[in-house]
C-alpha positions as a Python dict, from the first residue, in 0.01 Angstrom:
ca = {
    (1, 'X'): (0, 0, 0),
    (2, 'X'): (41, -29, -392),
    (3, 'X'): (390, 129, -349),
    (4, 'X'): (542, -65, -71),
    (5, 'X'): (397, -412, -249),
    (6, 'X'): (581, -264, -584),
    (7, 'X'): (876, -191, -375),
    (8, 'X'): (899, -527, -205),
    (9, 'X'): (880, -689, -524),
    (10, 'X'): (1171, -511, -664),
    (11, 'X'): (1336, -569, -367),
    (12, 'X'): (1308, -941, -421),
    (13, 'X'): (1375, -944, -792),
    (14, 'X'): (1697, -744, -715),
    (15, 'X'): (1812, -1008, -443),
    (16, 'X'): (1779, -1301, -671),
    (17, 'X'): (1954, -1136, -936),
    (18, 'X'): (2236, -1013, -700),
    (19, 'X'): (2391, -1394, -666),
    (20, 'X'): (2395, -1468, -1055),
    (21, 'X'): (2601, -1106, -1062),
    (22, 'X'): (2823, -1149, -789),
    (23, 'X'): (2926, -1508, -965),
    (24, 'X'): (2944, -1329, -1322),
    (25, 'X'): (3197, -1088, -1162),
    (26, 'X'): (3370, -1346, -974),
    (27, 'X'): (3410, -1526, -1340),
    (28, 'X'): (3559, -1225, -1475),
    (29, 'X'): (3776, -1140, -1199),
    (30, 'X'): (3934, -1505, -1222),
    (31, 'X'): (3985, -1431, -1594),
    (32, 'X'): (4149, -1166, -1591),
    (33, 'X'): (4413, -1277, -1287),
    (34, 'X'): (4497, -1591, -1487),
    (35, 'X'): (4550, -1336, -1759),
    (36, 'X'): (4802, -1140, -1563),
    (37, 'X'): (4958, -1434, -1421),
    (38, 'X'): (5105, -1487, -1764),
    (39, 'X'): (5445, -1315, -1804),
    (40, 'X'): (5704, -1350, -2127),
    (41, 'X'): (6046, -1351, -1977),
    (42, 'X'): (6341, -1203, -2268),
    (43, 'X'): (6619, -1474, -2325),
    (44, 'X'): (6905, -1488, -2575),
    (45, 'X'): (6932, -1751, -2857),
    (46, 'X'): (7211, -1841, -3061),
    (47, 'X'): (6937, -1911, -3390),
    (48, 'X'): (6628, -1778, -3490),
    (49, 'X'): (6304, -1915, -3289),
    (50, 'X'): (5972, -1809, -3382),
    (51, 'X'): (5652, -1828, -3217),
    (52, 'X'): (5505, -2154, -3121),
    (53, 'X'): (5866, -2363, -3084),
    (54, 'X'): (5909, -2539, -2742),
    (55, 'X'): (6240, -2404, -2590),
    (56, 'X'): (6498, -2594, -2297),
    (57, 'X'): (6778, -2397, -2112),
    (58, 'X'): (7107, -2375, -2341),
    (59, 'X'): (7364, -2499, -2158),
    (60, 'X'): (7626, -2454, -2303),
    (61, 'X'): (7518, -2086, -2306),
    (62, 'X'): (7385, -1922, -1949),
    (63, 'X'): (7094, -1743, -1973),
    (64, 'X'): (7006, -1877, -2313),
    (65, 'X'): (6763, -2114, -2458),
    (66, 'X'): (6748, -2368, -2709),
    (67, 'X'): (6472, -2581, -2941),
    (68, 'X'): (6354, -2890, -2693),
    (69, 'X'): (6509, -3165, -2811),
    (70, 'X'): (6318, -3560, -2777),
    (71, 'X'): (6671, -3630, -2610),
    (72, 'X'): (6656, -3397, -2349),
    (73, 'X'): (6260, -3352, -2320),
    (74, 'X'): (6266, -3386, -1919),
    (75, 'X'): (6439, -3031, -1939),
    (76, 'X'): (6154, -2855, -2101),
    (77, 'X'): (6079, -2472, -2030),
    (78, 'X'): (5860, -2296, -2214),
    (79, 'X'): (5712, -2154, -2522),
    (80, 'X'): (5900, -1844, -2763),
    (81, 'X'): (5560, -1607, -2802),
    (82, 'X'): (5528, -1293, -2917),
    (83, 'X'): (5617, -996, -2662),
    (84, 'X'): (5284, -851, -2688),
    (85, 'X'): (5106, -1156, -2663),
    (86, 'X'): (5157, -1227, -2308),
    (87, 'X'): (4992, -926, -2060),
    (88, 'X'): (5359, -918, -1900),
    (89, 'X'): (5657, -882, -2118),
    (90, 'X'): (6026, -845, -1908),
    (91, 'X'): (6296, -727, -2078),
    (92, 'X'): (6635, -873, -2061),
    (93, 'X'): (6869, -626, -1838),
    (94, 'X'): (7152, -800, -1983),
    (95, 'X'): (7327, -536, -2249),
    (96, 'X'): (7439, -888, -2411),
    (97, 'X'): (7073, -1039, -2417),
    (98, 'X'): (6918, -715, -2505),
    (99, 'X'): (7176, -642, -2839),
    (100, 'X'): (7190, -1034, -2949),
    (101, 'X'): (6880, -1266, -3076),
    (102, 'X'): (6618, -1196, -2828),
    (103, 'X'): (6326, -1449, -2782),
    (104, 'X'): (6031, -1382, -2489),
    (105, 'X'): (5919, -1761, -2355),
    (106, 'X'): (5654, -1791, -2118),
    (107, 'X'): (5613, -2054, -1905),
    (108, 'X'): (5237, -2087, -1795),
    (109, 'X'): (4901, -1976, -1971),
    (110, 'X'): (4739, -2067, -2285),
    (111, 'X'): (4942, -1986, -2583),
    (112, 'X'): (4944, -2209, -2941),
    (113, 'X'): (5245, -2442, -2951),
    (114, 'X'): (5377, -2610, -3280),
    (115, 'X'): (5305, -2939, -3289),
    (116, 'X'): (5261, -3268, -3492),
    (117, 'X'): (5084, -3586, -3541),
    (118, 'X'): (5401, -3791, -3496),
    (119, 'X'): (5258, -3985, -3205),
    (120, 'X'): (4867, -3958, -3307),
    (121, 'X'): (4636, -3696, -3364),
    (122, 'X'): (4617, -3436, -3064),
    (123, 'X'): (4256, -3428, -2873),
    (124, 'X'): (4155, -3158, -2602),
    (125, 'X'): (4333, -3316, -2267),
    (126, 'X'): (4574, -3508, -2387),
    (127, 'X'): (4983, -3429, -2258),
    (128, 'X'): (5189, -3197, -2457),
    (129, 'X'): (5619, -3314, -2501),
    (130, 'X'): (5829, -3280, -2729),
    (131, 'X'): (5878, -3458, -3070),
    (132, 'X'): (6143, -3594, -3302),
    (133, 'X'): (6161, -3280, -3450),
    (134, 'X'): (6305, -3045, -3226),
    (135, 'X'): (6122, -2765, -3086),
    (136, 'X'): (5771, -2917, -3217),
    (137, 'X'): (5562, -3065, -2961),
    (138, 'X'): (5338, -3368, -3010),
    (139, 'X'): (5107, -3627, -2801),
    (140, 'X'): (5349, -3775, -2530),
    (141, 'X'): (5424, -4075, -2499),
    (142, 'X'): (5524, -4313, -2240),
    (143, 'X'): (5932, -4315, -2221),
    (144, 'X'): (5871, -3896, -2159),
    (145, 'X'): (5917, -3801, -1831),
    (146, 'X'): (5817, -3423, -1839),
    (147, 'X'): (5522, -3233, -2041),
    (148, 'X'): (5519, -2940, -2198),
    (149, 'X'): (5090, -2925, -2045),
    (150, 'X'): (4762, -3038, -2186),
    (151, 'X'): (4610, -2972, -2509),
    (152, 'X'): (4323, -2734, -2516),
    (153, 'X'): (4213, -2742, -2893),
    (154, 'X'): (4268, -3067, -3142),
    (155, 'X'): (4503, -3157, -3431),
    (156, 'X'): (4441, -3437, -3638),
    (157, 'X'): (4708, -3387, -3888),
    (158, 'X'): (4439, -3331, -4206),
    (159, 'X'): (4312, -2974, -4075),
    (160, 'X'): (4561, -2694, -4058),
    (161, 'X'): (4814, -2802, -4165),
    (162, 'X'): (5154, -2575, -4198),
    (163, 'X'): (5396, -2862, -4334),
    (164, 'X'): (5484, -3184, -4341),
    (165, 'X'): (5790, -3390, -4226),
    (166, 'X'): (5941, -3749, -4281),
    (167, 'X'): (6079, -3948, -3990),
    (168, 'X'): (6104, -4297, -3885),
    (169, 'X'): (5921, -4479, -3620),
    (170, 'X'): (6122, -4683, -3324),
    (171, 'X'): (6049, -5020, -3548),
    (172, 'X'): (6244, -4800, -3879),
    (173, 'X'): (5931, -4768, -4082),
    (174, 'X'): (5904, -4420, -4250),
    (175, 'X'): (5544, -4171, -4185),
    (176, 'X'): (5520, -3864, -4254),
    (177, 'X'): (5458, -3631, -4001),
    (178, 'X'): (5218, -3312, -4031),
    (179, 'X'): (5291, -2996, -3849),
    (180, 'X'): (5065, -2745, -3747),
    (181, 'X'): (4967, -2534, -3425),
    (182, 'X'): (4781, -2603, -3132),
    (183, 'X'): (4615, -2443, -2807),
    (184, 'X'): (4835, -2586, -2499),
    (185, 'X'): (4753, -2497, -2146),
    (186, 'X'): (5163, -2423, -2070),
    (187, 'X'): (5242, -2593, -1713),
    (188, 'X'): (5565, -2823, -1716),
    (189, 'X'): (5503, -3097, -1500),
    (190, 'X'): (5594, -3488, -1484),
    (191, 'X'): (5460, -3672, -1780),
    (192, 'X'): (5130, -3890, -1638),
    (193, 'X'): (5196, -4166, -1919),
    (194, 'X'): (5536, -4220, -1792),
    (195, 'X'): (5615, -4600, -1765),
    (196, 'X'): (5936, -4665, -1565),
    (197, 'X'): (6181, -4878, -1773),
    (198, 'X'): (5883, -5055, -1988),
    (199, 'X'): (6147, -5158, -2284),
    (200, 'X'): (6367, -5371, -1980),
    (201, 'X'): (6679, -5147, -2091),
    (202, 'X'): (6840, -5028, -1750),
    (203, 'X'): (6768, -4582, -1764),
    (204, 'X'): (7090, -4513, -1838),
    (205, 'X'): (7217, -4728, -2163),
    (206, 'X'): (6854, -4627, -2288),
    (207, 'X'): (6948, -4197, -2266),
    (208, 'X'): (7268, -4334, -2429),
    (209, 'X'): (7088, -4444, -2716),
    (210, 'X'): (6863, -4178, -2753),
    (211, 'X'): (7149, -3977, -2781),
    (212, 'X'): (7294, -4154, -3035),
    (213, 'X'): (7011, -4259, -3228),
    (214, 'X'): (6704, -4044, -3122),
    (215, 'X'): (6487, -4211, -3012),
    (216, 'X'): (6476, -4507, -2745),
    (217, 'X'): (6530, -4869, -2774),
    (218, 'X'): (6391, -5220, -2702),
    (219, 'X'): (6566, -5532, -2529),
    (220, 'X'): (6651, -5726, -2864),
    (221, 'X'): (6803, -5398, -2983),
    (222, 'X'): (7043, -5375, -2671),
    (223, 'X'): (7149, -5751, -2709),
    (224, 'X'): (7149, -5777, -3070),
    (225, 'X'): (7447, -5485, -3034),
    (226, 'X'): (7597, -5615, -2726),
    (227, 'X'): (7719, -5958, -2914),
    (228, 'X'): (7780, -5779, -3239),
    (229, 'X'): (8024, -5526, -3035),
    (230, 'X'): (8185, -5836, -2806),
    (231, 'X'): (8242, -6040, -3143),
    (232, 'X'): (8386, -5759, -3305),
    (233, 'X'): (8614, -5650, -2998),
    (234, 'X'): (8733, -6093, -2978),
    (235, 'X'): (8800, -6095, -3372),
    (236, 'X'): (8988, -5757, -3346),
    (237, 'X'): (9221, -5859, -3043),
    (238, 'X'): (9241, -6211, -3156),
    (239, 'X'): (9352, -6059, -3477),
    (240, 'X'): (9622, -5779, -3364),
    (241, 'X'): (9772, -6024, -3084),
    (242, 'X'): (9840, -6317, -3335),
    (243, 'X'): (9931, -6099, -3598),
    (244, 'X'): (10205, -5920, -3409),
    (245, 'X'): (10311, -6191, -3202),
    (246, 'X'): (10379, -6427, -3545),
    (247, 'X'): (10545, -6087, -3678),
    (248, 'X'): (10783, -6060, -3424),
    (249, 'X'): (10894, -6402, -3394),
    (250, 'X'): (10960, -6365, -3778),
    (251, 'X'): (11156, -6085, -3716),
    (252, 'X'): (11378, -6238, -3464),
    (253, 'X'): (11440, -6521, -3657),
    (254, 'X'): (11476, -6376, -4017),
    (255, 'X'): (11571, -5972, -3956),
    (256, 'X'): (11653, -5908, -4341),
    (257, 'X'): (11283, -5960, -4418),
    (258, 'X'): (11213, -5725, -4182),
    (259, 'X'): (11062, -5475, -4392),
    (260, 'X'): (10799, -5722, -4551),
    (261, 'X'): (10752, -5852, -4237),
    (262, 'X'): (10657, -5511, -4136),
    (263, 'X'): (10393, -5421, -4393),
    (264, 'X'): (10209, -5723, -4324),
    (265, 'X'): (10185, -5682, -3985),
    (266, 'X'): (10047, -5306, -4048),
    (267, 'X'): (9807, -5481, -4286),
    (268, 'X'): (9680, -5709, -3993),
    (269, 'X'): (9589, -5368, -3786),
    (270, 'X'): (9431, -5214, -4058),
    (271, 'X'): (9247, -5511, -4143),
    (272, 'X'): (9141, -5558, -3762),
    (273, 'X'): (9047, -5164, -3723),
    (274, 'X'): (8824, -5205, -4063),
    (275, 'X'): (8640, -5496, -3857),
    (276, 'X'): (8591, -5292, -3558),
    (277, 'X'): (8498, -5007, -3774),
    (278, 'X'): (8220, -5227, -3919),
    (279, 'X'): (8082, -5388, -3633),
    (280, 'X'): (8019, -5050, -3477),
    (281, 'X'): (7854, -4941, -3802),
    (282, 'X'): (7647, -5275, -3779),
    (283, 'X'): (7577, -5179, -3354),
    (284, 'X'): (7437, -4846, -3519),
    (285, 'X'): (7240, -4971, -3780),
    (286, 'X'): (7084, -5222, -3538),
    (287, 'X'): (7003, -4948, -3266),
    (288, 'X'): (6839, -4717, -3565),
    (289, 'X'): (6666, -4963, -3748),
}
């Protein structure tokens, strides 16, 4: 009777300790399949990239990447890793790819990104994109419409830190900008902060700018460069038209001072193109500043 009541206990203490094990092994099993599930895909680049930079499809060259640009951040792809940092590493079958500058990216999993405190200090959670500075990531903001993925560990620009940059905010004021690394879990997706033309510039004049400029701008900006550029285009053509026009008719009616008459009409087009020159100068200072 001892026995069996010894051996029913046991029984019992095994069954309550078979759930907690079965869950434990579920745990690991999960681990280890996310694990696998991350795979570092070989691509050529034209320039060195080293581990941690945030990479976009080159197009200019196929089958190549590129640093992420602010620009262009909506065509985010990955992150350049190590190739034995990722549990899969593929090799290019390219002969090109394989004998050029090869990078491996991977595209999902938890890998540490470069990154920098030029939109606030990083906290666990908080959506990955790209920064001013291309190929570094930083805390998204709204006018980004795709994210590199969340932040697992912090950065608050004091701790850490591997350099520091200067740059200049959207109103022109210049920060400096501290770079270090970051845990991101790696899952490009649409940017949750997006705010759908919050500036009141239509989409398209506002990638214009960014690709001028670098960054995006307000209303005020836009209309501020608008009347600079249709002042400068009316002073131009009012300029050219009346100075040829009046040089012609002097022309016709006195030809032997045709030669002076001449030079000062090419000094009216040079002195309208330096105008025109300097209103567009003034259009880019205004979008910059």
């Amino acid at each position: 009777m001892i026995r069996r009541a010894a051996w029913s206990v046991i029984t019992g203490v095994v069954l309550l300790l078979m759930p907690a094990t079965v869950l434990a092994a579920d745990k690991q099993t999960n681990t280890n399949a996310s694990s696998l599930q991350s795979v570092a895909q070989a691509y050529k680049a034209s320039e060195t990239l080293r581990p941690g930079f945030i990479v976009q499809p080159d197009t200019k060259k196929q089958g190549s990447v590129a640093l992420a640009t602010y620009a262009d951040s909506k065509k985010l792809f990955g992150v350049v890793v190590a190739p034995n940092s990722a549990a899969v590493s593929l090799s290019s079958t390219d002969p090109a790819t394989a004998a050029g500058n090869q990078v491996y990216v991977v595209t999902s999993g938890r890998y540490y990104v470069l990154v920098s405190n030029q939109n606030g200090s990083i906290g666990a959670g908080d959506p990955i994109s790209v920064s001013a500075i291309s190929g570094i990531g930083m805390k998204a903001d709204t006018s980004q419409a795709t994210i590199l993925g969340r932040a697992v560990g912090t950065f608050d620009g004091k701790n850490n830190v591997a350099s520091v940059a200067k740059l200049k905010t959207s109103k022109g004021a210049e920060i400096q900008a501290a770079i270090g690394s970051v845990q991101v879990d790696i899952g490009v997706a649409k940017n949750p902060l997006l705010v759908t033309n919050s500036s009141g510039v239509p989409q398209f004049v506002q990638k214009a700018a960014i690709s001028v400029v670098g960054k995006p701008i307000n209303a005020s900006q836009l209309y501020v460069s608008i009347a600079i550029m249709l002042a400068g285009f009316g002073i131009t053509a009012a300029l050219m038209y009346g100075g040829i026009q009046s040089g012609m008719m002097a022309i016709g009616r006195n030809p032997l001072a045709k030669q002076s008459i001449m030079r000062n009409m090419i000094q009216v087009v040079i002195t309208g193109l330096l105008i025109f020159i300097g209103c567009l100068v003034a259009v880019y200072l205004v979008l910059k500043l």
